[in-house]
Short mmCIF file of C-alpha atoms in Angstrom, two decimals:
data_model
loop_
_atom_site.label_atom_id
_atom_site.label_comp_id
_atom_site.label_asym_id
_atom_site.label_seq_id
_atom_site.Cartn_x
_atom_site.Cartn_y
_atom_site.Cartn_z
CA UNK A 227 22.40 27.23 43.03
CA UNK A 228 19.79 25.41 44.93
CA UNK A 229 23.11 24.59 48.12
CA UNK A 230 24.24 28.03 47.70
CA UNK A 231 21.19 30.02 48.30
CA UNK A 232 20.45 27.19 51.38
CA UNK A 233 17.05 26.52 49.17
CA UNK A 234 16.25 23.70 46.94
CA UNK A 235 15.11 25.70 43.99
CA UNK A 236 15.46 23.56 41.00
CA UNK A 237 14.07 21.16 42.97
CA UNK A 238 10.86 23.07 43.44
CA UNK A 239 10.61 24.22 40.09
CA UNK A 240 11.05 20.72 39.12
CA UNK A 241 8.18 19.31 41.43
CA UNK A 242 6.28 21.93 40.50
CA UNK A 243 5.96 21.43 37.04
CA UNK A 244 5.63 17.37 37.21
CA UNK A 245 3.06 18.58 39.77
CA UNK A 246 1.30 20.75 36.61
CA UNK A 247 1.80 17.78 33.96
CA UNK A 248 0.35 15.44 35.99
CA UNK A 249 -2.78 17.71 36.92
CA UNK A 250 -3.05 18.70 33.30
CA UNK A 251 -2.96 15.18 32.01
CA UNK A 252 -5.33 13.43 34.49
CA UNK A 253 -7.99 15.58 34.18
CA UNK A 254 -7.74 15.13 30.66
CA UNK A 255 -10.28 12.94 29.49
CA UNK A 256 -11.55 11.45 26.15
CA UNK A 257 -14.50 13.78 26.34
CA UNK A 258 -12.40 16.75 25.90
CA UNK A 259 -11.40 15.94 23.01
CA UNK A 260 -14.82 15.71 21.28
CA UNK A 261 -16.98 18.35 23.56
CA UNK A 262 -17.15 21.04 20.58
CA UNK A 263 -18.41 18.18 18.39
CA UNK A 264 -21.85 17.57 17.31
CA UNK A 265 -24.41 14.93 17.71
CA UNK A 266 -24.27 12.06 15.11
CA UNK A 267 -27.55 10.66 13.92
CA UNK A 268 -29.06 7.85 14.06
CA UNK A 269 -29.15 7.26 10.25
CA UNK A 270 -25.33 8.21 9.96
CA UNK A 271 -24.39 5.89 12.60
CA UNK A 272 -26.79 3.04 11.63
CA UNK A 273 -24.02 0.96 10.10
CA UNK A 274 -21.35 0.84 12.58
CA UNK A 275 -22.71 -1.70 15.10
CA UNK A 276 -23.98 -4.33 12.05
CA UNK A 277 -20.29 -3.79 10.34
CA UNK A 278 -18.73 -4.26 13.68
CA UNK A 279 -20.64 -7.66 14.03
CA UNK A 280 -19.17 -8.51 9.95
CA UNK A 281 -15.65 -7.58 11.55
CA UNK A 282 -16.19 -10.14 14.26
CA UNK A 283 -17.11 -12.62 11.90
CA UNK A 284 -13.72 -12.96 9.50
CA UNK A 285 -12.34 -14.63 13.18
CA UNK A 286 -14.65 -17.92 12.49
CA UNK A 287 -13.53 -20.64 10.75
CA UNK A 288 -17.48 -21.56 9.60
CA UNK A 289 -20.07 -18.99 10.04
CA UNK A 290 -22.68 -22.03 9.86
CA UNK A 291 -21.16 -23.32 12.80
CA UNK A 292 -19.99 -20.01 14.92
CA UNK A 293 -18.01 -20.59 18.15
CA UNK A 294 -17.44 -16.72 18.85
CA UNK A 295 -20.77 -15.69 18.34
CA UNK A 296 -21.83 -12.54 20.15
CA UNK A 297 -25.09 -12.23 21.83
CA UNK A 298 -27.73 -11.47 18.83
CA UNK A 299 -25.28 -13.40 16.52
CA UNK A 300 -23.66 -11.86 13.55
CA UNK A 301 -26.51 -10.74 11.56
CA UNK A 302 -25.26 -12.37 8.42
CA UNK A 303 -26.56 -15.17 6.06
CA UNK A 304 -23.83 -17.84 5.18
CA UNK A 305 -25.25 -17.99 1.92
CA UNK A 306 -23.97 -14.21 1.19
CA UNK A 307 -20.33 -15.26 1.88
CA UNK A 308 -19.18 -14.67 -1.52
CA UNK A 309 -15.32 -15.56 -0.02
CA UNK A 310 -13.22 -15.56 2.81
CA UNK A 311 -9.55 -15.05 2.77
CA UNK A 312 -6.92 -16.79 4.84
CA UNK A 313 -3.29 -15.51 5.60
CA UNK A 314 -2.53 -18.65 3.52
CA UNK A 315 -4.65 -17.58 0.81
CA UNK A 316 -3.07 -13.55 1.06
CA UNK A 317 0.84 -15.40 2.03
CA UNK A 318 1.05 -12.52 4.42
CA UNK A 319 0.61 -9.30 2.13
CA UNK A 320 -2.97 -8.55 3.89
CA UNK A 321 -4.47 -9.93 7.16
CA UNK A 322 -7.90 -12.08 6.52
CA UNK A 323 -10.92 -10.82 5.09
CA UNK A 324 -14.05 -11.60 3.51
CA UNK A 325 -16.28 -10.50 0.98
CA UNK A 326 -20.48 -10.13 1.93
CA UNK A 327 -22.93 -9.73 -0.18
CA UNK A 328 -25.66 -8.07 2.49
CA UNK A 329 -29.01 -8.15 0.22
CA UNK A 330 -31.28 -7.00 3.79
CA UNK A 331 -28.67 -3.75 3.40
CA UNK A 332 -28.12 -3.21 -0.58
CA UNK A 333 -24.58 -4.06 0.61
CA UNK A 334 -21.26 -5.33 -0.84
CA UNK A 335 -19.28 -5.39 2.00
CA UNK A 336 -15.45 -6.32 2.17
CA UNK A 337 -14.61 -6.79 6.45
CA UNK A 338 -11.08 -7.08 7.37
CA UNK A 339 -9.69 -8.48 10.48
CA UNK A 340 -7.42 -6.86 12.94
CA UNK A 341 -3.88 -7.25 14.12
CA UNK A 342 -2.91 -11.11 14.88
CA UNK A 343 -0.22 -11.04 17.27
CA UNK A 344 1.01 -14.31 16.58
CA UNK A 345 1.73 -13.86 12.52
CA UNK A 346 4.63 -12.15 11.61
CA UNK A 347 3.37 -11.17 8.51
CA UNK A 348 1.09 -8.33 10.18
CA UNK A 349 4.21 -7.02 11.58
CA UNK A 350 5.71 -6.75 8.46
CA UNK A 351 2.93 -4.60 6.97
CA UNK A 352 3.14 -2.34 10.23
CA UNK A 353 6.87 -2.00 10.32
CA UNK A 354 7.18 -1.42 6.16
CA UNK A 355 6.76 2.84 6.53
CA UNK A 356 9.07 5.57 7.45
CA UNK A 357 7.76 9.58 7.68
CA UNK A 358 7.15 10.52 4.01
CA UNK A 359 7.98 7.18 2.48
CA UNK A 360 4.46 7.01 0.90
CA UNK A 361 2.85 10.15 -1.37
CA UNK A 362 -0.14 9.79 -3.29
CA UNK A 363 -2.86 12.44 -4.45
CA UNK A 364 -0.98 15.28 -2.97
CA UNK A 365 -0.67 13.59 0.50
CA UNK A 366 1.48 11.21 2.47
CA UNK A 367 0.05 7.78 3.59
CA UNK A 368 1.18 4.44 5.65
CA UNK A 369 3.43 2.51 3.05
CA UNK A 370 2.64 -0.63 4.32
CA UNK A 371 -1.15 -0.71 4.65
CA UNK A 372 -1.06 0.69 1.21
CA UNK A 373 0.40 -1.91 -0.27
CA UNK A 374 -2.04 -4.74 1.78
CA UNK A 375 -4.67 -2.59 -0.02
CA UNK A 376 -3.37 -2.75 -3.41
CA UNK A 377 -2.89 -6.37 -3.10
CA UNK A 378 -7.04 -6.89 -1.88
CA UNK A 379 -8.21 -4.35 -4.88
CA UNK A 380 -6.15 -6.42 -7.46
CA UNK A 381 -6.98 -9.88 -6.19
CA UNK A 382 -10.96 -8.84 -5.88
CA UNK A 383 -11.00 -6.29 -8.46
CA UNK A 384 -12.70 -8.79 -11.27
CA UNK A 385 -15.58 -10.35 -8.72
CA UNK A 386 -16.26 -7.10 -7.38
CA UNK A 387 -16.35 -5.37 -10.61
CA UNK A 388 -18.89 -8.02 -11.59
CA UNK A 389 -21.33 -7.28 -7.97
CA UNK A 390 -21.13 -3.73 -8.96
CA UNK A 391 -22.39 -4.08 -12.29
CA UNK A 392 -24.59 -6.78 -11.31
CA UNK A 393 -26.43 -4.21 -8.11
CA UNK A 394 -25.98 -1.07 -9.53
CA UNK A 395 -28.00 0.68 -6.58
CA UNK A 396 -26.03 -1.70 -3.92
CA UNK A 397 -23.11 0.57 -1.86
CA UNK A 398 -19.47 -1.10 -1.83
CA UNK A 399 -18.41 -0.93 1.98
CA UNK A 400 -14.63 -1.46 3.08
CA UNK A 401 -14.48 -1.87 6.98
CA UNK A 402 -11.97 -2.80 9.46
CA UNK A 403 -10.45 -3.23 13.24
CA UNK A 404 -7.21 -2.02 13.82
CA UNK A 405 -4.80 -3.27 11.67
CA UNK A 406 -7.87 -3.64 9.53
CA UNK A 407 -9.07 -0.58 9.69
CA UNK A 408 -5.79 1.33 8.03
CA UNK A 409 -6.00 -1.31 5.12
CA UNK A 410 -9.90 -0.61 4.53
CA UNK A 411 -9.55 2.80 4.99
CA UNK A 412 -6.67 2.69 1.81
CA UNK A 413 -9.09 0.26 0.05
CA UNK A 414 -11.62 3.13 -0.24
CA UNK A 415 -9.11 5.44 -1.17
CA UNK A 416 -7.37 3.58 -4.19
CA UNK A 417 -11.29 2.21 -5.21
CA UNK A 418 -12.32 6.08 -5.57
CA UNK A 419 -8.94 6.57 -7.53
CA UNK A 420 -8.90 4.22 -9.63
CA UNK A 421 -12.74 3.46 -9.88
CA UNK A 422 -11.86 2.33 -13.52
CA UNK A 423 -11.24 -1.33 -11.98
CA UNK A 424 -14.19 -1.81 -10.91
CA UNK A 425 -16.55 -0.51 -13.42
CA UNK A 426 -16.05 3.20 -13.40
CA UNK A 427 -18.12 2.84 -9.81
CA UNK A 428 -19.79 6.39 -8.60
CA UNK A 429 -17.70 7.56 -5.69
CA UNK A 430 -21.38 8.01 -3.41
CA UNK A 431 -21.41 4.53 -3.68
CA UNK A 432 -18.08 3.97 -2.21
CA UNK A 433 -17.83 4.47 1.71
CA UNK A 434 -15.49 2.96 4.33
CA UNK A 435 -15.92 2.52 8.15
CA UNK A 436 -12.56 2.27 9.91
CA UNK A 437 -13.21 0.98 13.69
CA UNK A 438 -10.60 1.63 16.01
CA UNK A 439 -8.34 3.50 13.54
CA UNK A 440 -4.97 3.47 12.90
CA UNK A 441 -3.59 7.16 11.71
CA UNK A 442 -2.77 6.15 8.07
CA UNK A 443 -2.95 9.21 6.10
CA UNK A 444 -2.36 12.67 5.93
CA UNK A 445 -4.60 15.55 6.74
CA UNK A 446 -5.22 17.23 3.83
CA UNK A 447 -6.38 13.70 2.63
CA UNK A 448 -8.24 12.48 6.00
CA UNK A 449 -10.28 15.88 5.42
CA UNK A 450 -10.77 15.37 1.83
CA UNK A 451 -12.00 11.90 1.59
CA UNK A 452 -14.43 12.63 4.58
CA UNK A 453 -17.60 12.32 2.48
CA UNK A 454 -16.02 8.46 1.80
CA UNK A 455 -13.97 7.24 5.20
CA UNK A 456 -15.66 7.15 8.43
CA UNK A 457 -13.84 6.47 11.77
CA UNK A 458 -15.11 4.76 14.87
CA UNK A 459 -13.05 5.64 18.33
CA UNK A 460 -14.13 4.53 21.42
CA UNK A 461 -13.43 6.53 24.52
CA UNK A 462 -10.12 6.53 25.48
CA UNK A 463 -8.86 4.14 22.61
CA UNK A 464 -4.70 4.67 22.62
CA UNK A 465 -4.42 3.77 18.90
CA UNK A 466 -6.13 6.68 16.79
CA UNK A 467 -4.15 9.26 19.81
CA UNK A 468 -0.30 8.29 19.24
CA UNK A 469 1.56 9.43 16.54
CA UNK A 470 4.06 7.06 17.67
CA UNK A 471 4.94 5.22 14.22
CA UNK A 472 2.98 2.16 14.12
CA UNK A 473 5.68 0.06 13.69
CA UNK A 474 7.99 1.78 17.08
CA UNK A 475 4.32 0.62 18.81
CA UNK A 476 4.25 -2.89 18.13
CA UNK A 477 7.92 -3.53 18.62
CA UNK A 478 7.53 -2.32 21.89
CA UNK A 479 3.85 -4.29 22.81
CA UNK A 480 5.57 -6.21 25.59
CA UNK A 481 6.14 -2.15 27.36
CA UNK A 482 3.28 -1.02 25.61
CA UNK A 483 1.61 1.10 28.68
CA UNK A 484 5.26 2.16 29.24
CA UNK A 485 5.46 3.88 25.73
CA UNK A 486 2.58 5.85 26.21
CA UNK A 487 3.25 6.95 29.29
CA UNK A 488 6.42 8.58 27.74
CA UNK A 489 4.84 9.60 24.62
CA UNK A 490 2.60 11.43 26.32
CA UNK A 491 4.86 13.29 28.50
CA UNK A 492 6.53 14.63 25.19
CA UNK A 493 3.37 15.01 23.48
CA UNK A 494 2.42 17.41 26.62
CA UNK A 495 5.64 19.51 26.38
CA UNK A 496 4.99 19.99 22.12
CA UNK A 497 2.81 22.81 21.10
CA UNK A 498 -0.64 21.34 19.24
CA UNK A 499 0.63 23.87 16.56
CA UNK A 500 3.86 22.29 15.94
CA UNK A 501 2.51 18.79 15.92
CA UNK A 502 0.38 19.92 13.36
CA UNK A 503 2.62 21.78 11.10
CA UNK A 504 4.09 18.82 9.60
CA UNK A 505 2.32 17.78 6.19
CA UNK A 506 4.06 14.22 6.50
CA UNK A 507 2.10 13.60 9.95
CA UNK A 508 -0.62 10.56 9.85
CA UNK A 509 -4.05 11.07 11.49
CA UNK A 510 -7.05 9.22 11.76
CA UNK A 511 -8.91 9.05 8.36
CA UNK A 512 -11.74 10.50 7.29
CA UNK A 513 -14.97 11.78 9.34
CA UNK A 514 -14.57 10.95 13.30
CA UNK A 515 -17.46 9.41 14.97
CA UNK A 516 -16.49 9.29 19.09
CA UNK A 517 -18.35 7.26 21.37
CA UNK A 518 -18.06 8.62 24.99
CA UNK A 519 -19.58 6.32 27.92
CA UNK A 520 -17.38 8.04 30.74
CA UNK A 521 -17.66 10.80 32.75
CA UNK A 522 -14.64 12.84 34.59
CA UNK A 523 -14.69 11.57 38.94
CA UNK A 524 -17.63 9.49 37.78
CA UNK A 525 -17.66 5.70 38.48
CA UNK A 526 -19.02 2.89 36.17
CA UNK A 527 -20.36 2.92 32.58
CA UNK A 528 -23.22 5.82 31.00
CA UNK A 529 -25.66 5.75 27.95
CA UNK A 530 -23.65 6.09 25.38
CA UNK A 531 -23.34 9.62 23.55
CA UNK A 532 -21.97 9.31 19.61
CA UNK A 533 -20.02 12.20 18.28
CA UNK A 534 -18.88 13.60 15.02
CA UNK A 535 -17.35 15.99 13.34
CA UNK A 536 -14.63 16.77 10.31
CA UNK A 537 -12.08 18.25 12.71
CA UNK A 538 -9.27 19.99 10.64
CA UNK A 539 -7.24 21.56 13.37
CA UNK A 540 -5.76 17.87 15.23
CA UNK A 541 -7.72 14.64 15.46
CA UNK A 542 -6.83 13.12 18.69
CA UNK A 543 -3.46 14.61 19.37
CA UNK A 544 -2.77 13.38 23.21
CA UNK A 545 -3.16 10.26 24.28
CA UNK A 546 -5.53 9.82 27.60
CA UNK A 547 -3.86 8.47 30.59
CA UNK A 548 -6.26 5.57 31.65
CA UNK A 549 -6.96 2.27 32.54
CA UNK A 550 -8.92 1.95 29.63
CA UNK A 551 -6.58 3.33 26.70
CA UNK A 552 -5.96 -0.31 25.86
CA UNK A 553 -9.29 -2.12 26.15
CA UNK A 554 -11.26 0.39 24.20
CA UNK A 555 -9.49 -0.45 21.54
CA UNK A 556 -10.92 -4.26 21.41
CA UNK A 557 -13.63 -4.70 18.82
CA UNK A 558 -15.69 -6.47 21.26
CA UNK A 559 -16.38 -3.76 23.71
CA UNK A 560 -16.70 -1.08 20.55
CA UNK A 561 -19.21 -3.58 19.01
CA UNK A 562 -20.97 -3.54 22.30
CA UNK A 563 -21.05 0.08 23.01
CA UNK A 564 -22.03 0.72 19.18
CA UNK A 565 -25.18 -1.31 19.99
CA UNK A 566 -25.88 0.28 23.26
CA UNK A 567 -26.05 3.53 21.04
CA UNK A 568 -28.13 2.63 18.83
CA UNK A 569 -30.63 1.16 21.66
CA UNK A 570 -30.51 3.96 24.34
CA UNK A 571 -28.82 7.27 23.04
CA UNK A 572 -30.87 7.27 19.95
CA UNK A 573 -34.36 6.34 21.30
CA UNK A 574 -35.56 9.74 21.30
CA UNK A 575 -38.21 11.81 19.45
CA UNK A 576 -36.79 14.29 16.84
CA UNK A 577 -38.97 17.22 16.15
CA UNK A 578 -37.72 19.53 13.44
CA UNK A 579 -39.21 23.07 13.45
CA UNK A 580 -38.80 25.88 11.47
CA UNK A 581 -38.64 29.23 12.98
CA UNK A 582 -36.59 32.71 13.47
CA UNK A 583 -35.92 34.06 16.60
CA UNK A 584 -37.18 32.92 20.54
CA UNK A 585 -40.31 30.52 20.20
CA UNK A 586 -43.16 31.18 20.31
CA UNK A 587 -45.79 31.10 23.84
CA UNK A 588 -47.82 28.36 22.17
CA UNK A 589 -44.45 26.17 20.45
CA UNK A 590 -42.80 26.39 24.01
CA UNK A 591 -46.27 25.05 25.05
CA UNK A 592 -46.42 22.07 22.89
CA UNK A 593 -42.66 21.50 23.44
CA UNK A 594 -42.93 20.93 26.83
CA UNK A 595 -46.28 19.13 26.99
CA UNK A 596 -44.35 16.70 25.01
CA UNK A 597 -41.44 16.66 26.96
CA UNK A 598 -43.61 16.09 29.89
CA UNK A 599 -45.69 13.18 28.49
CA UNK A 600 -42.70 11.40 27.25
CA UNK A 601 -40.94 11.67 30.95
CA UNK A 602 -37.80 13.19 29.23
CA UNK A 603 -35.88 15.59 28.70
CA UNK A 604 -34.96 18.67 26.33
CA UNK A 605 -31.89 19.04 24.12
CA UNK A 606 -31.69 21.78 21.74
CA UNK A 607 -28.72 21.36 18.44
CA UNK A 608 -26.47 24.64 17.83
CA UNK A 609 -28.42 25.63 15.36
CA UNK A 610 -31.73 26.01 17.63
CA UNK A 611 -33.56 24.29 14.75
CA UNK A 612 -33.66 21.24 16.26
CA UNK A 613 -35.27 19.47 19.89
CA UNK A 614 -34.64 16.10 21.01
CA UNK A 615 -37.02 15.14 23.54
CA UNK A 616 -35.24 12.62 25.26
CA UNK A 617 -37.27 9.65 27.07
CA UNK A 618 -35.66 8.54 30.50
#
């Protein structure tokens, strides 16, 4: 058509609409994904940098001795290492782990280490799912990290049936980085479904914190084990955004920024409703926590903001073309940026007030005489019930 009417036509239409994909997906940022969210609190989010920091730890050979130490240490007390597991102690049917007893917390803790790109036997548990392979309590999961998780609960079951007895107030905490993450996140799942193992254990004592998720599980279950499974994603992190099978991803690590580049192309051309449709479909698990440090056409690093929500209609359904899709995902820089959260965002006086309708003369007074003695500013929740007065 396009030599017969003398004008390149399909070749427009064709420019044109890599023109609009490539418009549409550079201006779409992390922050997008999140901005309907609320805030997360400081007490919700209290754990995450200390569990980070237990995370870290599984990588040294001797915590008495640390050579990976990050700055402020680990926060841990070698005396509380109840164990520490080995890929020769788990002959390749979980990555590493260890087991904490965290008295300063009221804390049994079970940290898990992420993906080790020289052992073949993390491959195996990434590559050992198909779509649907994997059904359990009315929802579909990741075969593989499944069975890593069944094989921790049954090897640990007896010593931490006997720490849960022995603190009954004391939480039991499954955490993990990557690879980790999808194997603590099914840890809390079969320990709330099969609490008989370890003592008939209260499921509000039972709470996982999956950093840098991989999408292991189903929707109906990521929303109904939200009170139990909390995920950490940082910025633009690639890994919780592609539902490119884990295994397809790892296979092709050498082309990884390749893949995504074409995933997201097709994931741009698929209606959200579509992607969504499908009950086999993994997600991230559990309640999101999203910590956003970057700012659309702005340069360099801000305060980071931490938020949350329960999100039931996607959970990170495009992946974010950026520079930093790949080292967001490191447990370093999420450690880091956990901390910085907890030192900046949340410094801030909370005032809780209870009122109907527009304040008062005299509250609006108060409010900002505060706001002006504290040099900060005012933010005001959804529900107009609460301030933050923010100091600068």
């Amino acid at each position: 058509m396009s030599i017969i009417c003398g004008i390149p036509l399909l070749e427009c239409v064709y420019c044109l609409a890599c023109a609009r994909w490539a418009w549409k997906r550079c201006l779409h940022t992390a922050g997008h994904d999140s901005e309907t969210w609320g805030l997360a609190t400081a007490e919700e989010f209290e754990p995450v940098p200390r569990l980070c920091r237990y995370i870290l730890a599984v990588y040294e050979d001797d915590l008495r001795h640390p050579l990976w130490e990050p700055p402020g240490g680990y926060g841990m007390k070698p005396d509380g290492l109840i164990l520490k597991r080995t890929y020769e102690d788990t002959r390749g049917t979980a990555p590493p782990y260890i087991l904490y007893l965290d008295h300063d917390h009221a804390d049994i803790v079970i940290a898990v280490r992420g993906l080790n790109l020289a052992k073949e036997s993390d491959y195996a548990v990434l590559m050992d799912n198909k779509l649907g392979k994997r059904k359990i309590d009315g929802g579909y999961v990741h075969n593989g990290l499944l069975k890593a998780a069944g094989w921790v609960l049954d090897a640990e079951c007896d010593i931490l049936k006997e720490l849960v007895e022995k603190y009954p107030s004391y939480t039991l905490t499954f955490t993990g980085h990557s690879l980790g993450s999808g194997v603590a996140a099914m840890l809390a799942l079969v320990a709330v479904l099969h609490h008989d193992k370890l003592g008939n254990i209260d499921r509000r004592r039972i709470r996982c914190y999956a950093v840098a998720p991989a999408r292991c599980m189903s929707l109906n279950l990521a929303v109904r084990y939200a009170d139990v499974i909390n995920s950490v994603v940082l910025q633009d992190d690639f890994l919780p955004r592609t539902s490119t099978p884990l295994e397809d991803i790892f296979k092709s690590l050498f082309c990884l920024p390749c893949l995504l580049c074409l995933r997201c192309m097709r994931d741009t051309c698929t209606p959200d409703e579509k992607m969504i449709k499908d009950p086999r479909r993994l997600y991230a698990p559990g309640r999101l926590y999203h910590i956003v440090e970057r700012k659309l056409f702005r340069l360099g690093r801000f305060p980071p903001v931490v938020r949350t929500a329960v999100p039931v209609d996607g959970r990170f359904e495009h992946i974010v073309l950026s520079c930093n899709a790949i080292s967001d995902h490191s447990i370093i820089w999420i450690q880091r940026e956990a901390q910085k959260a907890m030192d900046v965002s949340f410094q801030s006086l909370s005032i809780k007030l209870i009122f109907s309708g527009q304040f008062s003369q005299t509250i609006s007074c108060f409010i900002f005489l505060a706001c002006w003695l504290l040099g900060g500013s005012i933010c005001c929740s959804e529900s107009s019930k609460l301030l933050l007065i923010r100091k600068k």
